[in-house]
Amino acid sequence: MTTATTTHSTATRRRPASMLAAAILLGLIAAIGGYGSIYFTGLEGWTALGVCFVVAYEFLTLTGLIAVVAFLRNHPLGRPGVILYATWMIYFTLFKLIAFQELQAIPFGVIAAVALVLVTRRSAR
């Protein structure tokens, strides 16, 4: 009688903490920012410009969420996607600060900057 043995390890490799932290942070700012864009734009009344802003923002938020999922699944486009999303959030925060003096945007920019640092660490590759 023969026995079948496998040479493959059944243990799975854990994701680095920096990878998980960056994914959680970016997922949170995408979800909260996506909700906030609809809620706060609606408070001022739905104009054509407001609808255009919300549609564009939600598209970028969805792209960011897809990038986070791809990043967690180690897809080749996941890391560049989350880098792009985090960079966009930093620039968007700077735009809101300069153009509208909206100080409420600062936490989003800071979280995106922290996530960008975490994503670019060697351990998150």
PDB file of C-alpha atoms in Angstrom:
ATOM      1  CA  MET A   1       0.000   0.000   0.000  1.00  0.00           C
ATOM      2  CA  THR A   2       1.310   3.437  -0.852  1.00  0.00           C
ATOM      3  CA  THR A   3       0.607   6.647   0.924  1.00  0.00           C
ATOM      4  CA  ALA A   4       0.299   9.965  -0.773  1.00  0.00           C
ATOM      5  CA  THR A   5       2.357  12.704   0.741  1.00  0.00           C
ATOM      6  CA  THR A   6       2.338  16.308  -0.186  1.00  0.00           C
ATOM      7  CA  THR A   7       5.344  18.541  -0.201  1.00  0.00           C
ATOM      8  CA  HIS A   8       3.314  21.713  -0.067  1.00  0.00           C
ATOM      9  CA  SER A   9       3.051  23.559   3.182  1.00  0.00           C
ATOM     10  CA  THR A  10      -0.504  24.046   4.330  1.00  0.00           C
ATOM     11  CA  ALA A  11       0.416  27.012   6.463  1.00  0.00           C
ATOM     12  CA  THR A  12      -0.596  30.334   5.002  1.00  0.00           C
ATOM     13  CA  ARG A  13       1.643  33.327   5.165  1.00  0.00           C
ATOM     14  CA  ARG A  14       0.273  36.218   7.191  1.00  0.00           C
ATOM     15  CA  ARG A  15      -0.013  39.621   5.607  1.00  0.00           C
ATOM     16  CA  PRO A  16       2.350  42.227   7.031  1.00  0.00           C
ATOM     17  CA  ALA A  17       0.866  44.579   9.607  1.00  0.00           C
ATOM     18  CA  SER A  18       1.750  47.608   7.483  1.00  0.00           C
ATOM     19  CA  MET A  19      -0.229  46.150   4.591  1.00  0.00           C
ATOM     20  CA  LEU A  20      -3.309  45.529   6.736  1.00  0.00           C
ATOM     21  CA  ALA A  21      -3.078  48.926   8.425  1.00  0.00           C
ATOM     22  CA  ALA A  22      -2.811  50.756   5.097  1.00  0.00           C
ATOM     23  CA  ALA A  23      -5.745  48.805   3.651  1.00  0.00           C
ATOM     24  CA  ILE A  24      -7.919  49.524   6.694  1.00  0.00           C
ATOM     25  CA  LEU A  25      -7.055  53.232   6.706  1.00  0.00           C
ATOM     26  CA  LEU A  26      -7.711  53.666   2.993  1.00  0.00           C
ATOM     27  CA  GLY A  27     -10.918  51.644   3.193  1.00  0.00           C
ATOM     28  CA  LEU A  28     -12.151  53.842   6.033  1.00  0.00           C
ATOM     29  CA  ILE A  29     -11.439  57.148   4.305  1.00  0.00           C
ATOM     30  CA  ALA A  30     -13.032  55.828   1.120  1.00  0.00           C
ATOM     31  CA  ALA A  31     -16.198  54.726   2.917  1.00  0.00           C
ATOM     32  CA  ILE A  32     -16.509  57.798   5.136  1.00  0.00           C
ATOM     33  CA  GLY A  33     -15.537  60.206   2.352  1.00  0.00           C
ATOM     34  CA  GLY A  34     -17.970  58.588  -0.072  1.00  0.00           C
ATOM     35  CA  TYR A  35     -20.815  58.933   2.385  1.00  0.00           C
ATOM     36  CA  GLY A  36     -19.782  62.471   3.332  1.00  0.00           C
ATOM     37  CA  SER A  37     -19.656  63.658  -0.261  1.00  0.00           C
ATOM     38  CA  ILE A  38     -23.279  62.638  -0.792  1.00  0.00           C
ATOM     39  CA  TYR A  39     -24.525  63.883   2.567  1.00  0.00           C
ATOM     40  CA  PHE A  40     -22.822  67.286   2.669  1.00  0.00           C
ATOM     41  CA  THR A  41     -23.405  68.055  -1.008  1.00  0.00           C
ATOM     42  CA  GLY A  42     -27.088  67.264  -0.515  1.00  0.00           C
ATOM     43  CA  LEU A  43     -27.305  69.659   2.422  1.00  0.00           C
ATOM     44  CA  GLU A  44     -26.439  72.558   0.137  1.00  0.00           C
ATOM     45  CA  GLY A  45     -28.977  71.507  -2.478  1.00  0.00           C
ATOM     46  CA  TRP A  46     -28.496  69.402  -5.564  1.00  0.00           C
ATOM     47  CA  THR A  47     -27.152  71.562  -8.355  1.00  0.00           C
ATOM     48  CA  ALA A  48     -25.666  70.289 -11.600  1.00  0.00           C
ATOM     49  CA  LEU A  49     -22.188  71.023 -10.269  1.00  0.00           C
ATOM     50  CA  GLY A  50     -22.961  69.175  -7.035  1.00  0.00           C
ATOM     51  CA  VAL A  51     -24.166  66.101  -8.897  1.00  0.00           C
ATOM     52  CA  CYS A  52     -21.074  66.193 -11.109  1.00  0.00           C
ATOM     53  CA  PHE A  53     -18.833  66.420  -8.034  1.00  0.00           C
ATOM     54  CA  VAL A  54     -20.564  63.531  -6.264  1.00  0.00           C
ATOM     55  CA  VAL A  55     -20.440  61.267  -9.318  1.00  0.00           C
ATOM     56  CA  ALA A  56     -16.740  61.981  -9.853  1.00  0.00           C
ATOM     57  CA  TYR A  57     -15.914  61.564  -6.168  1.00  0.00           C
ATOM     58  CA  GLU A  58     -17.870  58.309  -5.879  1.00  0.00           C
ATOM     59  CA  PHE A  59     -16.133  56.942  -8.981  1.00  0.00           C
ATOM     60  CA  LEU A  60     -12.739  57.657  -7.432  1.00  0.00           C
ATOM     61  CA  THR A  61     -13.880  56.222  -4.107  1.00  0.00           C
ATOM     62  CA  LEU A  62     -15.020  53.014  -5.785  1.00  0.00           C
ATOM     63  CA  THR A  63     -11.697  52.840  -7.611  1.00  0.00           C
ATOM     64  CA  GLY A  64      -9.923  53.230  -4.259  1.00  0.00           C
ATOM     65  CA  LEU A  65     -11.975  50.452  -2.671  1.00  0.00           C
ATOM     66  CA  ILE A  66     -11.268  48.120  -5.588  1.00  0.00           C
ATOM     67  CA  ALA A  67      -7.563  48.957  -5.280  1.00  0.00           C
ATOM     68  CA  VAL A  68      -7.654  48.129  -1.550  1.00  0.00           C
ATOM     69  CA  VAL A  69      -9.226  44.730  -2.249  1.00  0.00           C
ATOM     70  CA  ALA A  70      -6.696  44.051  -5.019  1.00  0.00           C
ATOM     71  CA  PHE A  71      -3.884  45.096  -2.678  1.00  0.00           C
ATOM     72  CA  LEU A  72      -5.055  42.669  -0.003  1.00  0.00           C
ATOM     73  CA  ARG A  73      -5.292  39.874  -2.575  1.00  0.00           C
ATOM     74  CA  ASN A  74      -1.712  40.600  -3.762  1.00  0.00           C
ATOM     75  CA  HIS A  75      -2.865  41.483  -7.261  1.00  0.00           C
ATOM     76  CA  PRO A  76      -0.092  43.139  -9.309  1.00  0.00           C
ATOM     77  CA  LEU A  77      -2.178  46.312  -9.763  1.00  0.00           C
ATOM     78  CA  GLY A  78      -3.241  46.547  -6.117  1.00  0.00           C
ATOM     79  CA  ARG A  79      -0.170  48.314  -4.785  1.00  0.00           C
ATOM     80  CA  PRO A  80      -0.006  50.948  -7.560  1.00  0.00           C
ATOM     81  CA  GLY A  81      -3.758  51.429  -7.171  1.00  0.00           C
ATOM     82  CA  VAL A  82      -3.610  52.186  -3.452  1.00  0.00           C
ATOM     83  CA  ILE A  83      -0.587  54.443  -3.980  1.00  0.00           C
ATOM     84  CA  LEU A  84      -2.558  56.354  -6.604  1.00  0.00           C
ATOM     85  CA  TYR A  85      -5.640  56.590  -4.381  1.00  0.00           C
ATOM     86  CA  ALA A  86      -3.673  57.757  -1.331  1.00  0.00           C
ATOM     87  CA  THR A  87      -1.832  60.341  -3.426  1.00  0.00           C
ATOM     88  CA  TRP A  88      -5.107  61.584  -4.887  1.00  0.00           C
ATOM     89  CA  MET A  89      -6.590  61.965  -1.401  1.00  0.00           C
ATOM     90  CA  ILE A  90      -3.562  64.016  -0.300  1.00  0.00           C
ATOM     91  CA  TYR A  91      -3.866  66.337  -3.302  1.00  0.00           C
ATOM     92  CA  PHE A  92      -7.631  66.609  -2.858  1.00  0.00           C
ATOM     93  CA  THR A  93      -7.114  67.566   0.785  1.00  0.00           C
ATOM     94  CA  LEU A  94      -4.605  70.242  -0.219  1.00  0.00           C
ATOM     95  CA  PHE A  95      -7.065  71.552  -2.804  1.00  0.00           C
ATOM     96  CA  LYS A  96      -9.858  71.773  -0.230  1.00  0.00           C
ATOM     97  CA  LEU A  97      -7.566  73.547   2.226  1.00  0.00           C
ATOM     98  CA  ILE A  98      -6.287  76.066  -0.307  1.00  0.00           C
ATOM     99  CA  ALA A  99      -9.491  76.725  -2.255  1.00  0.00           C
ATOM    100  CA  PHE A 100     -12.112  76.505   0.493  1.00  0.00           C
ATOM    101  CA  GLN A 101     -10.154  76.661   3.775  1.00  0.00           C
ATOM    102  CA  GLU A 102     -12.004  73.514   4.783  1.00  0.00           C
ATOM    103  CA  LEU A 103     -10.142  72.349   7.874  1.00  0.00           C
ATOM    104  CA  GLN A 104     -12.358  69.267   8.206  1.00  0.00           C
ATOM    105  CA  ALA A 105     -10.421  67.730   5.301  1.00  0.00           C
ATOM    106  CA  ILE A 106      -7.147  67.595   7.244  1.00  0.00           C
ATOM    107  CA  PRO A 107      -7.770  64.166   8.878  1.00  0.00           C
ATOM    108  CA  PHE A 108      -8.360  62.628   5.436  1.00  0.00           C
ATOM    109  CA  GLY A 109      -5.061  63.979   4.154  1.00  0.00           C
ATOM    110  CA  VAL A 110      -3.160  62.862   7.237  1.00  0.00           C
ATOM    111  CA  ILE A 111      -4.645  59.358   7.121  1.00  0.00           C
ATOM    112  CA  ALA A 112      -3.879  59.109   3.400  1.00  0.00           C
ATOM    113  CA  ALA A 113      -0.281  60.231   4.039  1.00  0.00           C
ATOM    114  CA  VAL A 114       0.154  57.630   6.790  1.00  0.00           C
ATOM    115  CA  ALA A 115      -1.312  54.947   4.516  1.00  0.00           C
ATOM    116  CA  LEU A 116       1.016  56.034   1.700  1.00  0.00           C
ATOM    117  CA  VAL A 117       4.023  55.643   3.995  1.00  0.00           C
ATOM    118  CA  LEU A 118       2.785  52.207   5.086  1.00  0.00           C
ATOM    119  CA  VAL A 119       2.174  51.047   1.504  1.00  0.00           C
ATOM    120  CA  THR A 120       5.629  52.087   0.345  1.00  0.00           C
ATOM    121  CA  ARG A 121       7.417  50.259   3.159  1.00  0.00           C
ATOM    122  CA  ARG A 122       9.418  47.231   2.118  1.00  0.00           C
ATOM    123  CA  SER A 123       7.385  44.961   4.418  1.00  0.00           C
ATOM    124  CA  ALA A 124       4.165  45.761   2.512  1.00  0.00           C
ATOM    125  CA  ARG A 125       5.554  44.528  -0.810  1.00  0.00           C
TER     126      ARG A 125
END
